[in-house]
Amino acid sequence: MKQIGYFLSFLIVYLFYFPFKILPYKWCLAYGVFLTKLIYPLDKKHRKVAADNIRFAFPAYTEDQIFNLVNAHYRHLGILLAHTLWAPRMTRKWLQENLIVDAESLKIEEETKKQGVGVILISGHFGTWEILVQFLGIRMKGGGIYKKVRNPFVDQLLRRMRSKNGVVLVPVQESTQVIKLLKQGYWIGFGADQNAGKAGIFVPFMNRQASTFVGPALMAYLTGAKMLYYSVLAGEGGKVIVRVKDLGFVDKKLYPSKDDVIRHYTELWTKTLEEEVKLFPEQYFWVHRRWRTQPQVTENNQ
């Protein structure tokens, strides 16, 4: 019975996905925005989550500014949806026509490629991250961390979509495979800014403590891989803007203990993400509960 339910859910997902397989790119963008316009008035729950998150992140904002940012964010969600479902159709020619990379970011990329080292490519739920997954396969020797979806039919569809352009997908549980690929010179993408619950450490992010995964910093510590932070942003007219920040190699002498070193680099990439979010606030994924887990309050720190 459960399999029937999964299959029916898959059919609904595929119904929404199918137009993105056949429509021209610009039409897909318009269709994605149209869908989120339909959803917006019905989605009171996530609109409230977004507004509450924005109030904490930007305490000086007025209610009008918060309302306007939520509206702008939902429009961005339409573009994100379109990019996510269209992205498997990406080609090298499309990238040449639509990717905008500034000179400094391009220099960082080229110098890193010449070094021939493994790369921890850190990003977040910011901008249009599924485009990043696809161009990793086209432009680099790329891999990505993959979390299995409960519905097996949807899981198979998503894995097929994400690996379309040659990205090697690694299940989140298989850390030894990640280490192996990094030592072979792969660029492994980490979207590490989800709520980590009890598995994470608390670091400051947008005016609140956020439970954060240490995976990127730990892998860099264990393998000697270089850390680059990527913002992949939705630009005007369907263009995609890439911004790269060089976070360097882990310096194990920086602090006396391994945990201290890992905390430092986790705080570093989180701070880099925060700076990018402040520049393009409508493109952060405000509808997810990033700060759901909070430090326990004891009598001593009340």
mmCIF file of C-alpha atoms in Angstrom:
data_model
loop_
_atom_site.group_PDB
_atom_site.id
_atom_site.type_symbol
_atom_site.label_atom_id
_atom_site.label_comp_id
_atom_site.label_asym_id
_atom_site.label_seq_id
_atom_site.Cartn_x
_atom_site.Cartn_y
_atom_site.Cartn_z
ATOM 1 C CA MET A 1 0.000 0.000 0.000
ATOM 2 C CA LYS A 2 2.873 2.334 0.862
ATOM 3 C CA GLN A 3 4.440 1.719 -2.560
ATOM 4 C CA ILE A 4 1.174 2.737 -4.247
ATOM 5 C CA GLY A 5 1.168 5.958 -2.235
ATOM 6 C CA TYR A 6 4.773 6.639 -3.175
ATOM 7 C CA PHE A 7 3.997 6.046 -6.840
ATOM 8 C CA LEU A 8 0.970 8.371 -6.808
ATOM 9 C CA SER A 9 3.106 11.074 -5.152
ATOM 10 C CA PHE A 10 5.748 10.508 -7.819
ATOM 11 C CA LEU A 11 3.171 10.973 -10.587
ATOM 12 C CA ILE A 12 2.193 14.362 -9.114
ATOM 13 C CA VAL A 13 5.858 15.408 -8.933
ATOM 14 C CA TYR A 14 6.455 14.242 -12.501
ATOM 15 C CA LEU A 15 3.386 16.148 -13.704
ATOM 16 C CA PHE A 16 4.966 19.376 -12.447
ATOM 17 C CA TYR A 17 8.385 18.355 -13.752
ATOM 18 C CA PHE A 18 7.374 17.431 -17.305
ATOM 19 C CA PRO A 19 6.902 20.994 -18.713
ATOM 20 C CA PHE A 20 10.471 21.809 -17.638
ATOM 21 C CA LYS A 21 11.707 18.936 -19.822
ATOM 22 C CA ILE A 22 10.236 20.392 -23.017
ATOM 23 C CA LEU A 23 9.724 24.175 -22.699
ATOM 24 C CA PRO A 24 12.410 26.687 -23.782
ATOM 25 C CA TYR A 25 14.605 27.987 -20.966
ATOM 26 C CA LYS A 26 13.012 31.437 -20.656
ATOM 27 C CA TRP A 27 9.535 29.890 -20.688
ATOM 28 C CA CYS A 28 10.586 27.589 -17.866
ATOM 29 C CA LEU A 29 11.591 30.602 -15.775
ATOM 30 C CA ALA A 30 8.237 32.279 -16.395
ATOM 31 C CA TYR A 31 6.383 29.056 -15.627
ATOM 32 C CA GLY A 32 8.268 28.612 -12.341
ATOM 33 C CA VAL A 33 7.404 32.158 -11.222
ATOM 34 C CA PHE A 34 3.776 31.578 -12.267
ATOM 35 C CA LEU A 35 3.589 28.448 -10.091
ATOM 36 C CA THR A 36 4.910 30.219 -7.004
ATOM 37 C CA LYS A 37 2.456 33.082 -7.576
ATOM 38 C CA LEU A 38 -0.314 30.493 -7.400
ATOM 39 C CA ILE A 39 1.137 28.978 -4.239
ATOM 40 C CA TYR A 40 1.899 32.265 -2.446
ATOM 41 C CA PRO A 41 -1.608 33.165 -1.161
ATOM 42 C CA LEU A 42 -2.191 29.579 0.007
ATOM 43 C CA ASP A 43 1.150 29.073 1.757
ATOM 44 C CA LYS A 44 0.568 30.996 4.986
ATOM 45 C CA LYS A 45 2.724 28.617 7.015
ATOM 46 C CA HIS A 46 5.952 29.167 5.056
ATOM 47 C CA ARG A 47 5.274 32.875 4.550
ATOM 48 C CA LYS A 48 5.174 33.179 8.338
ATOM 49 C CA VAL A 49 8.390 31.150 8.722
ATOM 50 C CA ALA A 50 10.105 33.429 6.201
ATOM 51 C CA ALA A 51 8.851 36.614 7.857
ATOM 52 C CA ASP A 52 9.931 35.430 11.328
ATOM 53 C CA ASN A 53 13.396 34.474 10.053
ATOM 54 C CA ILE A 54 13.807 37.854 8.352
ATOM 55 C CA ARG A 55 12.795 39.716 11.545
ATOM 56 C CA PHE A 56 15.670 38.068 13.412
ATOM 57 C CA ALA A 57 18.136 38.448 10.550
ATOM 58 C CA PHE A 58 17.341 42.132 9.879
ATOM 59 C CA PRO A 59 16.065 43.614 13.170
ATOM 60 C CA ALA A 60 16.029 47.143 11.730
ATOM 61 C CA TYR A 61 13.542 46.210 8.974
ATOM 62 C CA THR A 62 10.035 47.629 9.126
ATOM 63 C CA GLU A 63 7.031 45.363 8.611
ATOM 64 C CA ASP A 64 6.668 46.791 5.097
ATOM 65 C CA GLN A 65 10.274 45.892 4.303
ATOM 66 C CA ILE A 66 9.732 42.376 5.672
ATOM 67 C CA PHE A 67 6.560 41.975 3.593
ATOM 68 C CA ASN A 68 8.323 43.174 0.451
ATOM 69 C CA LEU A 69 11.287 40.856 1.035
ATOM 70 C CA VAL A 70 8.983 37.852 1.519
ATOM 71 C CA ASN A 71 7.268 38.736 -1.782
ATOM 72 C CA ALA A 72 10.617 39.060 -3.566
ATOM 73 C CA HIS A 73 11.734 35.782 -2.024
ATOM 74 C CA TYR A 74 8.716 33.909 -3.367
ATOM 75 C CA ARG A 75 9.442 35.205 -6.841
ATOM 76 C CA HIS A 76 12.985 33.912 -6.437
ATOM 77 C CA LEU A 77 11.581 30.539 -5.346
ATOM 78 C CA GLY A 78 9.857 30.360 -8.731
ATOM 79 C CA ILE A 79 13.199 30.883 -10.496
ATOM 80 C CA LEU A 80 14.837 28.352 -8.170
ATOM 81 C CA LEU A 81 12.116 25.822 -8.995
ATOM 82 C CA ALA A 82 12.608 26.423 -12.706
ATOM 83 C CA HIS A 83 16.392 26.112 -12.478
ATOM 84 C CA THR A 84 16.114 22.950 -10.376
ATOM 85 C CA LEU A 85 13.864 21.158 -12.863
ATOM 86 C CA TRP A 86 15.433 22.605 -16.006
ATOM 87 C CA ALA A 87 19.081 22.182 -14.916
ATOM 88 C CA PRO A 88 19.596 18.610 -16.241
ATOM 89 C CA ARG A 89 19.239 20.075 -19.752
ATOM 90 C CA MET A 90 22.257 22.320 -19.228
ATOM 91 C CA THR A 91 25.006 22.221 -21.849
ATOM 92 C CA ARG A 92 28.455 23.726 -22.108
ATOM 93 C CA LYS A 93 27.113 26.090 -24.802
ATOM 94 C CA TRP A 94 24.377 27.317 -22.434
ATOM 95 C CA LEU A 95 26.977 27.978 -19.754
ATOM 96 C CA GLN A 96 29.098 30.022 -22.169
ATOM 97 C CA GLU A 97 26.073 32.168 -23.034
ATOM 98 C CA ASN A 98 24.531 32.596 -19.581
ATOM 99 C CA LEU A 99 27.188 32.218 -16.877
ATOM 100 C CA ILE A 100 28.678 35.457 -15.519
ATOM 101 C CA VAL A 101 31.886 35.039 -13.513
ATOM 102 C CA ASP A 102 33.796 38.099 -12.323
ATOM 103 C CA ALA A 103 37.527 38.347 -12.970
ATOM 104 C CA GLU A 104 38.574 37.690 -9.358
ATOM 105 C CA SER A 105 36.378 34.591 -9.070
ATOM 106 C CA LEU A 106 37.665 33.270 -12.382
ATOM 107 C CA LYS A 107 41.254 33.815 -11.217
ATOM 108 C CA ILE A 108 40.584 31.830 -8.016
ATOM 109 C CA GLU A 109 39.055 28.993 -10.048
ATOM 110 C CA GLU A 110 41.935 28.831 -12.549
ATOM 111 C CA GLU A 111 44.658 28.976 -9.907
ATOM 112 C CA THR A 112 42.951 26.214 -7.936
ATOM 113 C CA LYS A 113 42.658 24.007 -11.016
ATOM 114 C CA LYS A 114 46.390 24.466 -11.668
ATOM 115 C CA GLN A 115 47.153 23.367 -8.103
ATOM 116 C CA GLY A 116 45.484 20.029 -8.885
ATOM 117 C CA VAL A 117 44.167 19.598 -5.352
ATOM 118 C CA GLY A 118 40.855 18.309 -4.071
ATOM 119 C CA VAL A 119 38.377 21.079 -3.363
ATOM 120 C CA ILE A 120 35.708 21.428 -0.690
ATOM 121 C CA LEU A 121 33.217 23.557 -2.588
ATOM 122 C CA ILE A 122 30.988 25.107 0.059
ATOM 123 C CA SER A 123 27.647 26.682 -0.725
ATOM 124 C CA GLY A 124 24.307 27.023 0.998
ATOM 125 C CA HIS A 125 20.605 27.115 0.365
ATOM 126 C CA PHE A 126 21.160 30.415 -1.320
ATOM 127 C CA GLY A 127 20.826 31.558 -4.896
ATOM 128 C CA THR A 128 20.167 28.754 -7.374
ATOM 129 C CA TRP A 129 22.113 25.827 -6.012
ATOM 130 C CA GLU A 130 20.919 23.121 -8.437
ATOM 131 C CA ILE A 131 22.623 25.046 -11.250
ATOM 132 C CA LEU A 132 25.823 24.662 -9.221
ATOM 133 C CA VAL A 133 25.319 20.878 -9.107
ATOM 134 C CA GLN A 134 25.122 20.691 -12.895
ATOM 135 C CA PHE A 135 27.999 22.989 -13.770
ATOM 136 C CA LEU A 136 30.216 21.094 -11.337
ATOM 137 C CA GLY A 137 29.892 18.156 -13.691
ATOM 138 C CA ILE A 138 30.560 20.217 -16.814
ATOM 139 C CA ARG A 139 33.288 22.610 -15.667
ATOM 140 C CA MET A 140 35.114 20.596 -13.005
ATOM 141 C CA LYS A 141 35.878 17.059 -11.922
ATOM 142 C CA GLY A 142 32.855 17.322 -9.694
ATOM 143 C CA GLY A 143 30.987 15.444 -7.006
ATOM 144 C CA GLY A 144 28.228 16.219 -4.547
ATOM 145 C CA ILE A 145 26.843 14.966 -1.255
ATOM 146 C CA TYR A 146 23.460 13.340 -1.734
ATOM 147 C CA LYS A 147 20.752 12.742 0.905
ATOM 148 C CA LYS A 148 18.340 9.992 -0.060
ATOM 149 C CA VAL A 149 14.654 10.908 -0.437
ATOM 150 C CA ARG A 150 12.165 8.628 1.328
ATOM 151 C CA ASN A 151 10.004 8.125 -1.755
ATOM 152 C CA PRO A 152 12.065 5.663 -3.899
ATOM 153 C CA PHE A 153 10.493 6.792 -7.181
ATOM 154 C CA VAL A 154 11.191 10.480 -6.505
ATOM 155 C CA ASP A 155 14.652 9.561 -5.201
ATOM 156 C CA GLN A 156 15.504 7.787 -8.451
ATOM 157 C CA LEU A 157 14.239 10.739 -10.509
ATOM 158 C CA LEU A 158 16.277 13.269 -8.509
ATOM 159 C CA ARG A 159 19.453 11.175 -8.660
ATOM 160 C CA ARG A 160 19.068 10.794 -12.416
ATOM 161 C CA MET A 161 18.505 14.540 -12.821
ATOM 162 C CA ARG A 162 21.435 15.572 -10.624
ATOM 163 C CA SER A 163 23.930 13.195 -12.215
ATOM 164 C CA LYS A 164 22.920 14.122 -15.789
ATOM 165 C CA ASN A 165 26.084 16.120 -16.482
ATOM 166 C CA GLY A 166 28.592 13.791 -14.911
ATOM 167 C CA VAL A 167 28.528 14.753 -11.230
ATOM 168 C CA VAL A 168 29.485 11.855 -8.951
ATOM 169 C CA LEU A 169 26.831 11.632 -6.227
ATOM 170 C CA VAL A 170 27.955 10.401 -2.814
ATOM 171 C CA PRO A 171 25.411 9.301 -0.169
ATOM 172 C CA VAL A 172 25.680 11.464 2.933
ATOM 173 C CA GLN A 173 26.568 8.417 5.064
ATOM 174 C CA GLU A 174 29.648 7.452 2.987
ATOM 175 C CA SER A 175 32.283 9.838 4.306
ATOM 176 C CA THR A 176 35.119 7.467 3.348
ATOM 177 C CA GLN A 177 34.149 7.797 -0.330
ATOM 178 C CA VAL A 178 34.247 11.602 -0.006
ATOM 179 C CA ILE A 179 37.773 11.394 1.414
ATOM 180 C CA LYS A 180 38.835 9.130 -1.440
ATOM 181 C CA LEU A 181 37.442 11.454 -4.119
ATOM 182 C CA LEU A 182 39.018 14.552 -2.551
ATOM 183 C CA LYS A 183 42.409 12.863 -2.528
ATOM 184 C CA GLN A 184 41.874 12.110 -6.233
ATOM 185 C CA GLY A 185 41.421 15.820 -6.964
ATOM 186 C CA TYR A 186 37.631 16.010 -7.161
ATOM 187 C CA TRP A 187 35.693 19.178 -6.377
ATOM 188 C CA ILE A 188 33.033 18.053 -3.870
ATOM 189 C CA GLY A 189 30.066 20.316 -3.256
ATOM 190 C CA PHE A 190 28.692 20.766 0.262
ATOM 191 C CA GLY A 191 25.362 22.511 0.871
ATOM 192 C CA ALA A 192 25.991 22.533 4.591
ATOM 193 C CA ASP A 193 23.749 25.280 5.952
ATOM 194 C CA GLN A 194 20.737 23.186 6.975
ATOM 195 C CA ASN A 195 19.792 22.855 10.630
ATOM 196 C CA ALA A 196 22.165 20.202 11.999
ATOM 197 C CA GLY A 197 20.227 19.496 15.186
ATOM 198 C CA LYS A 198 22.201 17.616 17.823
ATOM 199 C CA ALA A 199 24.804 16.605 15.226
ATOM 200 C CA GLY A 200 26.118 20.146 14.747
ATOM 201 C CA ILE A 201 27.939 22.865 16.620
ATOM 202 C CA PHE A 202 26.457 26.272 17.316
ATOM 203 C CA VAL A 203 27.935 29.189 15.396
ATOM 204 C CA PRO A 204 26.550 32.702 14.888
ATOM 205 C CA PHE A 205 24.564 33.240 11.684
ATOM 206 C CA MET A 206 22.336 36.226 10.909
ATOM 207 C CA ASN A 207 22.010 37.375 14.543
ATOM 208 C CA ARG A 208 21.254 33.936 16.016
ATOM 209 C CA GLN A 209 23.107 30.815 17.000
ATOM 210 C CA ALA A 210 22.642 28.149 14.349
ATOM 211 C CA SER A 211 23.354 24.437 14.715
ATOM 212 C CA THR A 212 25.786 23.836 11.854
ATOM 213 C CA PHE A 213 27.317 20.758 10.225
ATOM 214 C CA VAL A 214 31.107 20.511 10.565
ATOM 215 C CA GLY A 215 31.482 18.257 7.501
ATOM 216 C CA PRO A 216 33.190 20.760 5.167
ATOM 217 C CA ALA A 217 35.795 21.848 7.723
ATOM 218 C CA LEU A 218 36.343 18.285 8.957
ATOM 219 C CA MET A 219 36.906 16.956 5.429
ATOM 220 C CA ALA A 220 39.345 19.775 4.700
ATOM 221 C CA TYR A 221 41.151 18.968 7.960
ATOM 222 C CA LEU A 222 41.393 15.241 7.162
ATOM 223 C CA THR A 223 42.339 15.467 3.477
ATOM 224 C CA GLY A 224 44.246 18.726 3.021
ATOM 225 C CA ALA A 225 41.686 19.823 0.413
ATOM 226 C CA LYS A 226 41.271 23.497 -0.403
ATOM 227 C CA MET A 227 38.068 25.287 0.645
ATOM 228 C CA LEU A 228 36.256 27.554 -1.788
ATOM 229 C CA TYR A 229 32.957 29.269 -1.075
ATOM 230 C CA TYR A 230 30.565 29.628 -4.047
ATOM 231 C CA SER A 231 27.519 31.836 -4.486
ATOM 232 C CA VAL A 232 25.548 30.898 -7.606
ATOM 233 C CA LEU A 233 22.901 33.574 -8.064
ATOM 234 C CA ALA A 234 19.921 34.133 -10.316
ATOM 235 C CA GLY A 235 20.648 37.237 -12.394
ATOM 236 C CA GLU A 236 18.562 39.365 -14.734
ATOM 237 C CA GLY A 237 17.273 37.889 -17.971
ATOM 238 C CA GLY A 238 17.972 34.326 -16.950
ATOM 239 C CA LYS A 239 21.700 34.865 -16.434
ATOM 240 C CA VAL A 240 23.512 33.058 -13.616
ATOM 241 C CA ILE A 241 26.103 34.938 -11.554
ATOM 242 C CA VAL A 242 28.978 33.066 -9.900
ATOM 243 C CA ARG A 243 30.939 34.578 -7.006
ATOM 244 C CA VAL A 244 33.894 32.668 -5.515
ATOM 245 C CA LYS A 245 35.703 33.283 -2.227
ATOM 246 C CA ASP A 246 38.986 31.552 -1.423
ATOM 247 C CA LEU A 247 38.888 30.184 2.150
ATOM 248 C CA GLY A 248 42.268 28.503 1.761
ATOM 249 C CA PHE A 249 43.662 25.333 3.318
ATOM 250 C CA VAL A 250 43.186 24.276 6.920
ATOM 251 C CA ASP A 251 46.030 25.479 9.122
ATOM 252 C CA LYS A 252 46.258 22.837 11.846
ATOM 253 C CA LYS A 253 48.593 25.053 13.890
ATOM 254 C CA LEU A 254 46.007 27.816 14.109
ATOM 255 C CA TYR A 255 44.525 26.515 17.373
ATOM 256 C CA PRO A 256 45.698 23.947 19.940
ATOM 257 C CA SER A 257 42.999 21.334 19.293
ATOM 258 C CA LYS A 258 41.321 19.738 16.284
ATOM 259 C CA ASP A 259 37.895 20.836 17.531
ATOM 260 C CA ASP A 260 39.032 24.451 17.791
ATOM 261 C CA VAL A 261 40.413 24.400 14.254
ATOM 262 C CA ILE A 262 37.206 22.904 12.864
ATOM 263 C CA ARG A 263 35.112 25.470 14.722
ATOM 264 C CA HIS A 264 37.198 28.310 13.289
ATOM 265 C CA TYR A 265 36.721 27.180 9.677
ATOM 266 C CA THR A 266 33.038 26.413 10.222
ATOM 267 C CA GLU A 267 32.590 29.948 11.534
ATOM 268 C CA LEU A 268 34.619 31.268 8.592
ATOM 269 C CA TRP A 269 32.444 29.761 5.852
ATOM 270 C CA THR A 270 29.261 30.580 7.774
ATOM 271 C CA LYS A 271 30.350 34.219 8.065
ATOM 272 C CA THR A 272 31.137 34.260 4.328
ATOM 273 C CA LEU A 273 27.636 32.972 3.574
ATOM 274 C CA GLU A 274 26.146 35.613 5.872
ATOM 275 C CA GLU A 275 27.966 38.404 4.029
ATOM 276 C CA GLU A 276 26.612 37.112 0.716
ATOM 277 C CA VAL A 277 23.057 36.828 2.081
ATOM 278 C CA LYS A 278 23.172 40.468 3.177
ATOM 279 C CA LEU A 279 24.049 41.471 -0.393
ATOM 280 C CA PHE A 280 21.283 39.368 -2.009
ATOM 281 C CA PRO A 281 18.739 38.785 0.778
ATOM 282 C CA GLU A 282 15.829 37.744 -1.459
ATOM 283 C CA GLN A 283 17.828 34.714 -2.623
ATOM 284 C CA TYR A 284 18.336 33.041 0.753
ATOM 285 C CA PHE A 285 16.020 30.121 1.532
ATOM 286 C CA TRP A 286 14.043 31.909 4.245
ATOM 287 C CA VAL A 287 11.212 29.365 4.240
ATOM 288 C CA HIS A 288 13.315 26.658 5.897
ATOM 289 C CA ARG A 289 13.724 26.463 9.682
ATOM 290 C CA ARG A 290 17.465 27.086 9.743
ATOM 291 C CA TRP A 291 17.442 28.121 13.418
ATOM 292 C CA ARG A 292 15.013 25.476 14.694
ATOM 293 C CA THR A 293 17.592 23.985 17.075
ATOM 294 C CA GLN A 294 18.780 26.440 19.711
ATOM 295 C CA PRO A 295 21.259 26.105 22.587
ATOM 296 C CA GLN A 296 19.650 24.899 25.796
ATOM 297 C CA VAL A 297 19.112 27.677 28.307
ATOM 298 C CA THR A 298 20.307 26.820 31.806
ATOM 299 C CA GLU A 299 19.839 28.715 35.050
ATOM 300 C CA ASN A 300 23.472 29.842 34.876
ATOM 301 C CA ASN A 301 23.051 31.668 31.546
ATOM 302 C CA GLN A 302 19.537 33.014 31.988
#
